[in-house]
Coordinates of C-alpha atoms in Angstrom, one line a residue:
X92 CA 0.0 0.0 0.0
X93 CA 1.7 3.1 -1.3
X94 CA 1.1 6.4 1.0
X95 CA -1.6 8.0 -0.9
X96 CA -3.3 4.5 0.0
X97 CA -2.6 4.6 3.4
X98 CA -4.1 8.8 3.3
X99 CA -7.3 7.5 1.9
X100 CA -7.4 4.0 4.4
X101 CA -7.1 6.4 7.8
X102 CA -9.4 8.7 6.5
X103 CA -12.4 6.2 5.7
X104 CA -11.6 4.8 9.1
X105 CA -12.4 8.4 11.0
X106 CA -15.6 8.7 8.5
X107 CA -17.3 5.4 9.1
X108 CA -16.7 6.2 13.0
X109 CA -18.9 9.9 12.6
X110 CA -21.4 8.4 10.0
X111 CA -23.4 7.1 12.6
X112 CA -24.2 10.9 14.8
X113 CA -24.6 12.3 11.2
X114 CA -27.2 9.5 10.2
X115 CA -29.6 10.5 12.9
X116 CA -29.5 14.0 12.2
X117 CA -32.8 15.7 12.2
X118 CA -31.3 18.2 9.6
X119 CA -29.3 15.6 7.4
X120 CA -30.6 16.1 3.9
X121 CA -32.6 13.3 1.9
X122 CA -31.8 13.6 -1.5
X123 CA -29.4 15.9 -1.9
X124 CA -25.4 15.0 -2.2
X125 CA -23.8 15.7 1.1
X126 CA -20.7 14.0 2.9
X127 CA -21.4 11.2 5.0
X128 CA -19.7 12.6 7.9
X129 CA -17.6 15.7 8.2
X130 CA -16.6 18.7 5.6
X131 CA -17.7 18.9 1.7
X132 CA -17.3 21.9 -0.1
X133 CA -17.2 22.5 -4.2
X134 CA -17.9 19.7 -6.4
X135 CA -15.0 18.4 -8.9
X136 CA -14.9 16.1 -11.4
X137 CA -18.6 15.9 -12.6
X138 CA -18.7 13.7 -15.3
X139 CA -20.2 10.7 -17.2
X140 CA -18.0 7.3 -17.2
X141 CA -19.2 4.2 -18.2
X142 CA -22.6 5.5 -18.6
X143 CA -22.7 6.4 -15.3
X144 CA -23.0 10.0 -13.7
X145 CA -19.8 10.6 -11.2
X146 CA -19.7 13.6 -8.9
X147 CA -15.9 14.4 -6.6
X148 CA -16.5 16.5 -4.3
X149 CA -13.7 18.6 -2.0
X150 CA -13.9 16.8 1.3
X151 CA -12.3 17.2 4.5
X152 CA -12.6 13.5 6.3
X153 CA -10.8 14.6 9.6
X154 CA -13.4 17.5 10.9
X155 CA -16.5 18.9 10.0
X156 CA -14.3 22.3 9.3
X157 CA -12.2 23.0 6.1
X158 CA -8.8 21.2 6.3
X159 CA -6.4 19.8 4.3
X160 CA -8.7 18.5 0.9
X161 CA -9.7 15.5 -0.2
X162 CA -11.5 14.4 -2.6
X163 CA -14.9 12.5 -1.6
X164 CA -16.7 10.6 -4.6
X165 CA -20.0 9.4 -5.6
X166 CA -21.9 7.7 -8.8
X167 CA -25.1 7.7 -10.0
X168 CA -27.3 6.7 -12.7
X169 CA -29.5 9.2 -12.9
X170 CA -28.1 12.1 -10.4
X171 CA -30.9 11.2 -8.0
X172 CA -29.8 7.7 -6.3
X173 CA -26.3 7.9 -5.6
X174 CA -23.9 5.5 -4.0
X175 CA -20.8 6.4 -1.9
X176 CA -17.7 5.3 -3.0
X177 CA -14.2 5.7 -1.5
X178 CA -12.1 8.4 -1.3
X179 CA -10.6 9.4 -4.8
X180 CA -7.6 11.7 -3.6
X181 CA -5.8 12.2 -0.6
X182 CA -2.5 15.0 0.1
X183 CA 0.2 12.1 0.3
X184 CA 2.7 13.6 -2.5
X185 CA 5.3 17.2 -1.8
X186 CA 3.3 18.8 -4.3
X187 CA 0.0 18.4 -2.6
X188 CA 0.9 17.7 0.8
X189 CA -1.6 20.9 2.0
X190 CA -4.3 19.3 0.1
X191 CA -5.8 18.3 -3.5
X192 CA -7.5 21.4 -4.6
X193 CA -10.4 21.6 -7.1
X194 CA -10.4 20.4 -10.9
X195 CA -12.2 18.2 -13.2
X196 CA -12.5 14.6 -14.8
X197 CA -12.1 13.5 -18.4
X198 CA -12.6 10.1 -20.6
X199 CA -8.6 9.1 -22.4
X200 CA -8.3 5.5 -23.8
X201 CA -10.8 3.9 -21.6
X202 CA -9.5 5.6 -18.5
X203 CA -10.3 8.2 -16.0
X204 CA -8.7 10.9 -15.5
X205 CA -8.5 13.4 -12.4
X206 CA -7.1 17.0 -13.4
X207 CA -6.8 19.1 -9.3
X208 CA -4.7 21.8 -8.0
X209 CA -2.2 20.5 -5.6
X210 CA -1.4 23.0 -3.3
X211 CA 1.4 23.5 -0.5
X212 CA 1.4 26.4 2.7
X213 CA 4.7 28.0 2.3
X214 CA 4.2 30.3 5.5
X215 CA 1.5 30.7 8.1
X216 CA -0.5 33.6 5.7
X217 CA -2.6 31.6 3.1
X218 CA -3.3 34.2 1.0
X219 CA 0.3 35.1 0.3
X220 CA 2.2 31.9 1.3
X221 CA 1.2 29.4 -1.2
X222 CA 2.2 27.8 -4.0
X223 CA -0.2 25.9 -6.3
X224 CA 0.9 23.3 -9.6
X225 CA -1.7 21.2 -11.9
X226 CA -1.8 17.3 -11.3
X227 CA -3.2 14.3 -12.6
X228 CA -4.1 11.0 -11.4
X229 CA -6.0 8.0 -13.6
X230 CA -8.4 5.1 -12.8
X231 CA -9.2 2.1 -15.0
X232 CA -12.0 1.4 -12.5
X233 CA -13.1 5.0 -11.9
X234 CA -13.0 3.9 -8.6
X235 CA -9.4 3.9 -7.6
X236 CA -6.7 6.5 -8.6
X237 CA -3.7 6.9 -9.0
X238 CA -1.4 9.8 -9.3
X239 CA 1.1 9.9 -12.2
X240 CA 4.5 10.1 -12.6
X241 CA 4.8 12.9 -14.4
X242 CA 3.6 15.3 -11.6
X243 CA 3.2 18.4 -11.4
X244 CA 1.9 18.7 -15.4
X245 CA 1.9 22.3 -15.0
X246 CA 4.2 23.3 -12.7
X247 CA 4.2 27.2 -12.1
X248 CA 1.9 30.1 -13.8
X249 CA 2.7 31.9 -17.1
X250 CA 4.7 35.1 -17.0
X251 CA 3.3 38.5 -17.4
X252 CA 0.8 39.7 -15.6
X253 CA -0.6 36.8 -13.8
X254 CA -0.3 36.3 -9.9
X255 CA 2.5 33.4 -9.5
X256 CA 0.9 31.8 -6.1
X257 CA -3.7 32.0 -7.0
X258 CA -4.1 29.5 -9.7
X259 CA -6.1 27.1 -9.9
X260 CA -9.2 24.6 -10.4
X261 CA -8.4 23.3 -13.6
X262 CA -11.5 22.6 -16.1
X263 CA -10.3 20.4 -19.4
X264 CA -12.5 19.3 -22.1
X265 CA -11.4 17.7 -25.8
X266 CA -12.3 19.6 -28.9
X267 CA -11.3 18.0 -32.0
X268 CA -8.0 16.6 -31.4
X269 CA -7.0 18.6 -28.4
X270 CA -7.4 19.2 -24.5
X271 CA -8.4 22.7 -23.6
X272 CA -8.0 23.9 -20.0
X273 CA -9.3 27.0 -18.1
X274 CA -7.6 28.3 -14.9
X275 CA -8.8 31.0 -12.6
X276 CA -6.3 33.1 -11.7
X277 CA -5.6 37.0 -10.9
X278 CA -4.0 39.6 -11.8
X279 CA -0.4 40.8 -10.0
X280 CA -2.9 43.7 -8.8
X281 CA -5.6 41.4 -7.8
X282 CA -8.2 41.6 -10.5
X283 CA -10.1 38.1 -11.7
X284 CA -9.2 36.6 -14.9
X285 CA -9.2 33.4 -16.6
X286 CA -6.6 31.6 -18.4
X287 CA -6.4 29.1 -21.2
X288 CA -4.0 25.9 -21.9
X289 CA -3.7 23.3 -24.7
X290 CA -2.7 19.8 -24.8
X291 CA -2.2 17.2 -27.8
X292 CA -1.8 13.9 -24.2
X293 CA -3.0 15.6 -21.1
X294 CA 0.6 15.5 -19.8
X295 CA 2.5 18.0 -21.7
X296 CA 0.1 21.7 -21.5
X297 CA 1.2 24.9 -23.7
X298 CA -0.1 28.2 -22.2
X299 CA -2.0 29.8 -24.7
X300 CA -3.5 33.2 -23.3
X301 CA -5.1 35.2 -20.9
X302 CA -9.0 33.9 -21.3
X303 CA -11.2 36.6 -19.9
X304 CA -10.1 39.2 -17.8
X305 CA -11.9 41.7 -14.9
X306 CA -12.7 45.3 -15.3
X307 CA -14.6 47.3 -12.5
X308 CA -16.6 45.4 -10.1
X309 CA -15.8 41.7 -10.9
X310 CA -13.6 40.4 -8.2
X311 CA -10.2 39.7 -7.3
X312 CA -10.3 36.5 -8.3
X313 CA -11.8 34.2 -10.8
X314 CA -12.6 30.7 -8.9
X315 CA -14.0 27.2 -10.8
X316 CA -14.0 29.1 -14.3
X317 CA -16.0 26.0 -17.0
X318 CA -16.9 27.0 -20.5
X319 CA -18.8 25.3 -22.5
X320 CA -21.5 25.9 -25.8
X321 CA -24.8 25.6 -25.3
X322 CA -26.7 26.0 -28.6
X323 CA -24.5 28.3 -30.8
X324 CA -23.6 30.2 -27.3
X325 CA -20.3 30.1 -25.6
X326 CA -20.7 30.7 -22.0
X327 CA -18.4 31.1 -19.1
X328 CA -19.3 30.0 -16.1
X329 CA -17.5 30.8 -12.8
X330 CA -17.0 32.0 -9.1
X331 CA -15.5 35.6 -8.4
X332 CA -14.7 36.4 -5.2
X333 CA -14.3 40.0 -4.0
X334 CA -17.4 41.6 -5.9
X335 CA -19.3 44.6 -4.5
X336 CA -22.9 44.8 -3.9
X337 CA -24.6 46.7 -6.5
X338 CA -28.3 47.2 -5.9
X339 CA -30.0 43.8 -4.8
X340 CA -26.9 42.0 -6.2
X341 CA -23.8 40.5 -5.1
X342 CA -25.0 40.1 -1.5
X343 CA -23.2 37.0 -0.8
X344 CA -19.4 37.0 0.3
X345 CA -18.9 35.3 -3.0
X346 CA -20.4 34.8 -6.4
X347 CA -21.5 32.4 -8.9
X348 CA -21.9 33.8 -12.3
X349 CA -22.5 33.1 -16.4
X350 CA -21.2 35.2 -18.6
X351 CA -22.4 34.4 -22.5
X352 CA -20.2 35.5 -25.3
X353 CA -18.0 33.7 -27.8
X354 CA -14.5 31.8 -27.3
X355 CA -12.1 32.4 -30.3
X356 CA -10.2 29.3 -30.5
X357 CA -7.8 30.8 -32.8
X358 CA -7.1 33.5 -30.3
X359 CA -7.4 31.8 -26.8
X360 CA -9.7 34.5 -26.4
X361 CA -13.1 34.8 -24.8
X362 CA -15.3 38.2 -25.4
X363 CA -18.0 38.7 -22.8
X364 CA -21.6 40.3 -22.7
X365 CA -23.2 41.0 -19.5
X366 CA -22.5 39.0 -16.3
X367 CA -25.7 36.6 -15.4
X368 CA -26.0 35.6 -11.8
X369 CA -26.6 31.8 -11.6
X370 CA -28.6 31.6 -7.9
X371 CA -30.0 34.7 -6.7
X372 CA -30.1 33.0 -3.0
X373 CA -27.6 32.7 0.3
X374 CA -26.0 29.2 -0.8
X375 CA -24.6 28.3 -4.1
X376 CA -21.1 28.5 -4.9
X377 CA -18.4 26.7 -7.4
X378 CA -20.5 25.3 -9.8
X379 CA -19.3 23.1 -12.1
X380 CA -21.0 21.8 -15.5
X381 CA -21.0 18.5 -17.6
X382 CA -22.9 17.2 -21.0
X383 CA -24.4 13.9 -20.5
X384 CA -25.2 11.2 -22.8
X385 CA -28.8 12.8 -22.9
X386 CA -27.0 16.0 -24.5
X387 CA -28.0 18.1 -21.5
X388 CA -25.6 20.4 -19.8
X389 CA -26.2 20.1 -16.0
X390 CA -25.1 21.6 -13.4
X391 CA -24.3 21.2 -10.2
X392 CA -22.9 23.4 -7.0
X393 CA -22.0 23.7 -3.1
X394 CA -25.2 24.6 -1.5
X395 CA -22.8 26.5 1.0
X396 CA -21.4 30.0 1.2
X397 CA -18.1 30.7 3.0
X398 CA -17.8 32.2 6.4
X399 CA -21.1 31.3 7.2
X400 CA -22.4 29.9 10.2
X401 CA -23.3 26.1 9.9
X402 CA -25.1 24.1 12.5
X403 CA -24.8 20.8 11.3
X404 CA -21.3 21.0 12.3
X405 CA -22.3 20.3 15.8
X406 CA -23.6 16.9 14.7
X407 CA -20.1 16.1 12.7
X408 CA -21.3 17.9 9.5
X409 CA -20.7 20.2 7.0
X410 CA -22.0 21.0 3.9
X411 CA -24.3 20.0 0.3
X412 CA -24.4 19.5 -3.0
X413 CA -27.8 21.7 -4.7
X414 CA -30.0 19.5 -6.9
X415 CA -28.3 18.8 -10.4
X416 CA -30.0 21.5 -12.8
X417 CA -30.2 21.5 -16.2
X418 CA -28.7 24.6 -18.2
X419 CA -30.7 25.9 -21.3
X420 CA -31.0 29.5 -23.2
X421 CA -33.8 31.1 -24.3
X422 CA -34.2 34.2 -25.4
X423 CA -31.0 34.9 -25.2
X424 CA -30.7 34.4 -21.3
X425 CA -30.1 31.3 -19.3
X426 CA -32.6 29.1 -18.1
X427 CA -32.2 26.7 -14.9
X428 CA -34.2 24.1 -14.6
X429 CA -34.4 21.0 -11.9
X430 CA -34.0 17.6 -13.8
X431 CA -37.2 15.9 -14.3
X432 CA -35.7 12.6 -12.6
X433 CA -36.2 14.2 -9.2
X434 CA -40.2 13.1 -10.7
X435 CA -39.0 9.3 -9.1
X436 CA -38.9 10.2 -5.4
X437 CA -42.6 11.5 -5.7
X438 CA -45.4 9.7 -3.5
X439 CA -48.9 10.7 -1.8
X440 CA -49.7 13.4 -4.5
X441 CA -51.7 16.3 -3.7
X442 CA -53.7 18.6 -6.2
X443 CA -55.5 21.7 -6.0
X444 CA -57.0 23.7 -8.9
X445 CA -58.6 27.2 -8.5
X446 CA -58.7 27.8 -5.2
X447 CA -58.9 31.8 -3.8
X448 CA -56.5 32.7 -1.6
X449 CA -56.9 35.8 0.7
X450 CA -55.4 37.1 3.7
X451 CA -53.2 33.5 5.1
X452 CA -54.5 29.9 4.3
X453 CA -53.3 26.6 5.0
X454 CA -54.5 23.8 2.9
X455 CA -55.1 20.3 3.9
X456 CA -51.9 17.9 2.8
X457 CA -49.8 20.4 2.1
X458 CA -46.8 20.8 4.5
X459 CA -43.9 18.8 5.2
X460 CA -40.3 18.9 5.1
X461 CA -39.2 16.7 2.5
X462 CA -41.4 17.7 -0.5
X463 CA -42.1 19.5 -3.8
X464 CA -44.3 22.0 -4.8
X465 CA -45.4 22.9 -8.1
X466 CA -47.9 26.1 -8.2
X467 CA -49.3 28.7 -10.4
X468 CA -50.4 31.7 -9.0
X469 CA -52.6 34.6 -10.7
X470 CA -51.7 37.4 -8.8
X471 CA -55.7 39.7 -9.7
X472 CA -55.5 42.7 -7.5
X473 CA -53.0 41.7 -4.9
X474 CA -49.5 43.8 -4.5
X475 CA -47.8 41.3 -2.5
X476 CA -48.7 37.8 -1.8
X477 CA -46.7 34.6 -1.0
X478 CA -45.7 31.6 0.9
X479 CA -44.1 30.8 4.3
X480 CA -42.0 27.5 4.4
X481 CA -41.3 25.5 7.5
X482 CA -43.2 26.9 9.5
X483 CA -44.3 26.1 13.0
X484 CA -48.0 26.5 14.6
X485 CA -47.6 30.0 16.0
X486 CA -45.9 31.2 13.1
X487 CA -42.8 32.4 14.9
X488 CA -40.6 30.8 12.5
X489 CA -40.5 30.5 8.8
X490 CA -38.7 31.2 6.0
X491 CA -40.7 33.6 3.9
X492 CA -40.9 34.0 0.2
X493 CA -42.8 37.2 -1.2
X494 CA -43.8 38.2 -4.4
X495 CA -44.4 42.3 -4.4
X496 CA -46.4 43.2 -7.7
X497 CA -45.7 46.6 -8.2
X498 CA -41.9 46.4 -7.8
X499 CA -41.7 43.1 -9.9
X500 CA -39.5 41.7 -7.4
X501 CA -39.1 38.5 -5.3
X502 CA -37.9 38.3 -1.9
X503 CA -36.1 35.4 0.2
X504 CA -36.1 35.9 3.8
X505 CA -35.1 33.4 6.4
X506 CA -34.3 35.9 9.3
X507 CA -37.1 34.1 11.2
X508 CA -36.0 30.6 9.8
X509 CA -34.2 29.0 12.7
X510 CA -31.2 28.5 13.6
X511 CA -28.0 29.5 11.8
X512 CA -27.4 32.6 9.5
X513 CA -30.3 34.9 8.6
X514 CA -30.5 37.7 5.7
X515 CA -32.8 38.9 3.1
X516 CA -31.8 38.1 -0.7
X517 CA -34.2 39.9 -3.5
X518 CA -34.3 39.2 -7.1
X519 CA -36.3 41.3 -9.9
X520 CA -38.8 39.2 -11.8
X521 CA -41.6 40.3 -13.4
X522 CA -45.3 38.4 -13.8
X523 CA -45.9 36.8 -16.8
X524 CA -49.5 37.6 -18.0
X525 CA -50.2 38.1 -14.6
X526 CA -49.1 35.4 -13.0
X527 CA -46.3 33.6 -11.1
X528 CA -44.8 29.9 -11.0
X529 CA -42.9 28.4 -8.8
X530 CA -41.5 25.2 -8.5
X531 CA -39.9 24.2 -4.6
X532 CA -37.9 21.7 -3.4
X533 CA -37.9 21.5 0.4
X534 CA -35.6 19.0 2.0
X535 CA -34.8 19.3 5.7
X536 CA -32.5 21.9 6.1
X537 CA -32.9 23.4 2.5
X538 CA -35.2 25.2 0.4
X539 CA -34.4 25.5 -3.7
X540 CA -37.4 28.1 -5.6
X541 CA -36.9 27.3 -9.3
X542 CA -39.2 30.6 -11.0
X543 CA -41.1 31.4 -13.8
X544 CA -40.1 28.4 -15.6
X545 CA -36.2 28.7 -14.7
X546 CA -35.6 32.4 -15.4
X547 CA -34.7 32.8 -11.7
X548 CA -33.2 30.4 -9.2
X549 CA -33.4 31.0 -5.3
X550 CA -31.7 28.4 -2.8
X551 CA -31.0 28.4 0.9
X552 CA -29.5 26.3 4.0
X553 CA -32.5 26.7 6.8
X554 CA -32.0 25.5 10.3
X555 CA -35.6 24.9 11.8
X556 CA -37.2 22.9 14.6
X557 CA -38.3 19.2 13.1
X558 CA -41.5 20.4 14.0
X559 CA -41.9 23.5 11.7
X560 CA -43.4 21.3 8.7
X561 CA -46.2 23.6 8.0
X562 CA -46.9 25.8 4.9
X563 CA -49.3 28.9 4.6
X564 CA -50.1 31.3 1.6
X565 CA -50.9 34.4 2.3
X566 CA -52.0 38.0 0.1
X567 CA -53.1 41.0 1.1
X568 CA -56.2 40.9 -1.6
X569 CA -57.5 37.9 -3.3
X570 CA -55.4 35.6 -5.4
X571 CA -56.0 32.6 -7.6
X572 CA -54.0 29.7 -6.8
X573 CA -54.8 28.1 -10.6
X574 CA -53.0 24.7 -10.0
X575 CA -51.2 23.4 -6.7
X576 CA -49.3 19.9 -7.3
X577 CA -47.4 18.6 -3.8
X578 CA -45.5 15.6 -3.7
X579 CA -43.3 14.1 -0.6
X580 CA -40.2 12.9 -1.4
X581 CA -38.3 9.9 -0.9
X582 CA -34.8 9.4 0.4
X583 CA -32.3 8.6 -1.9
X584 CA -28.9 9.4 -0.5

């Protein structure tokens, strides 16, 4: 047993002791992708093998803080049951020994490949005392990995004006005949950028040019950059930290944006339109993309943000996956949508069709806290209307979602919603003929608002009492609820 084998052996042994406490906890999540004891933060490596779906994770196995990064690993064939496999990668080489940073997965000659950041703490600041290289390890099993030879593949950052230490989260897809690879980075002044490699073998990589760059208010540093076509439409998708809040934007420490425009291959080149954000709630962070064998482009993220409080890590916890979503543009803007196979966890179906709603109602079958919720709403005279979520007999806690008709805006609030972080997110969106639809998934200590037919995405980490299972509309003039659906949900992780 080699010493990244022996990493990857001690830290399974630690897991399997915590999965027990973490198994009984009244706010583990049922169907969404979370560690099975311990830290998780951004997913890596999302990819189809095999005809299967396969989703790394960044994983801590020690604590349920961030530490020194492994990567966790699970499979799936159809990104709703998924099974937990071992450890993929554990810090056991020089050039990783402070952990094995984000990055991607690729199909070469029947094997897997893992593409991650190794990264080492050259002094006590970890902002400033770092150094970071590109790695690979392979799997003929997609199980087991190991790391090649050949390490670091990339071994320090271009010249020029490129920060030698922040670099990082490698993304590499084949196009035609060669691997392309995006980097985030920043600039020697700390401005976000992208960058762009080229490989004929994985192994040997050619720098080839500064992707995208920053201007203004967008961040100091470019995190899990991805880009990818969908349609005729390039799009870059990635995480900036160190953006400003403008308006009702930007209110989380860090970001998750698309930004749609068109890659020049010939120039290594990217040229950018306006910035879309990709979750207008608290919790989404380093999403990462991948085409399936369906020809879908899902995506997937850490339902998480930094430096926020998280209670589950009193139970040996910390840390989710959102529910895969499924990327789309229409009209020129980006649509999220959930993916229909969620639809297999439904049972005990309710339905409701034209019902008026005034003042605060609660209807019969329709609460819970492991469920979905499909339901259009006409909004007639009302200015402000909505739904509180998890919420307990005397109404002093809930996590409130209102809909205000003359501002054609949407607003998240969970500063009533239990325990952990509260806050107030808001998101414009306008009716359409009048009405609204929203489509929730609610699943023990989360809450994901998919809007007008994906044009707007909310999601949220909520902390309430196991008893807070109730749901209540409310308006302040009479509204048309045209069709409810409400399903409970199965477990499936």
């Amino acid at each position: 047993m080699n010493k990244h084998q022996q990493e990857i052996a001690k830290a399974h042994s630690l897991i399997n002791e915590k999965s027990r406490t973490v198994s009984q906890d009244d706010w583990r999540l049922h169907y969404h992708v979370m560690p099975e004891a311990n830290w998780m933060n951004d997913p890596n490596g999302f990819c189809m093998w095999n005809g299967e779906y396969h989703l790394f994770y960044q994983h801590h196995p020690y604590s349920p803080e961030w530490g020194p990064m492994y990567w966790g690993h699970v499979k799936s064939k159809d990104l709703v049951h998924w099974e937990r496999l071992p450890i993929a990668l554990a810090p056991s080489e020089s050039y990783d020994k402070d952990g094995c940073f984000s990055g991607s997965a690729i199909e070469k000659d029947g094997k897997l490949y893992l593409f991650y950041t190794g990264n080492q703490w050259t002094g006590p600041d970890q902002e400033t005392d770092l150094k970071q290289v590109q790695c690979l390890a392979v799997s003929e099993d997609g199980i087991h990995f190991e790391k090649i030879n050949k390490n670091p593949v990339i071994d320090k950052a271009p010249d020029g004006d490129i920060h030698p230490f922040h670099f990082r989260d490698p993304k590499v897809w084949k196009k035609g005949d060669m691997y392309y690879c995006v980097l985030g980075s920043q600039t020697k002044n700390r401005m976000g950028q992208a960058l762009l490699y080229q490989s004929s073998d994985l192994i040997h990589w050619e720098f080839v040019n500064i992707l995208a760059k920053g201007q203004g208010n967008q961040g100091y540093m470019w995190e899990c950059p991805d880009l990818f076509q969908l349609d005729d439409t390039d799009v870059l998708v990635m995480s900036p930290q160190g953006v400003h809040p403008e308006g009702d934007y930007y209110h989380n420490l860090h970001q998750s944006v698309a930004v749609m425009g068109h890659f020049h291959q010939d120039k290594g080149n990217f040229t950018s339109e306006k910035w879309q954000i990709l979750d207008h709630g608290f919790d989404f962070y380093a999403p990462q993309t991948m085409l399936d064998e369906q020809g879908r482009r899902i995506v997937i993220a850490w339902m998480a943000m930094w430096e926020s409080e998280m209670p589950e890590q009193k139970q040996d916890w910390a840390g989710a996956m959102t529910i895969p979503r499924i990327l789309s543009i229409e009209k020129e803007k980006l649509r999220i949508d959930p993916i229909p196979e969620l639809a297999s966890l439904r049972y005990d179906p309710i339905r409701y069709q034209k019902l008026i709603v005034d003042q605060n109602k609660k209807l019969d079958g329709v609460h819970g806290d492991c469920l979905e919720i499909k339901v259009s709403i006409d909004a007639k005279e009302a200015t402000k209307f909505g739904l509180n979520l998890r919420m307990n007999e005397t109404g002093t806690e809930r996590t409130n979602l209102t809909y205000y008709v003359d501002e054609e805006k949407i607003v998240l609030d969970r500063s009533k919603s239990g325990k952990g972080p509260g806050g107030v997110r808001k998101a414009p969106l306008a009716l359409q003929n009048g009405k609204l639809q929203l489509h929730l998934f609610i699943d023990k200590s989360s809450v994901e608002i998919f809007m007008q037919n994906g044009e707007k995405v909310m999601s949220a980490r909520i902390y309430p009492e196991r008893d807070s299972t109730g749901i209540e509309f409310f308006s302040d003039a009479a509204i048309e609820m045209i069709q409810l659906e409400k399903w409970s949900l199965k477990q499936s992780v």
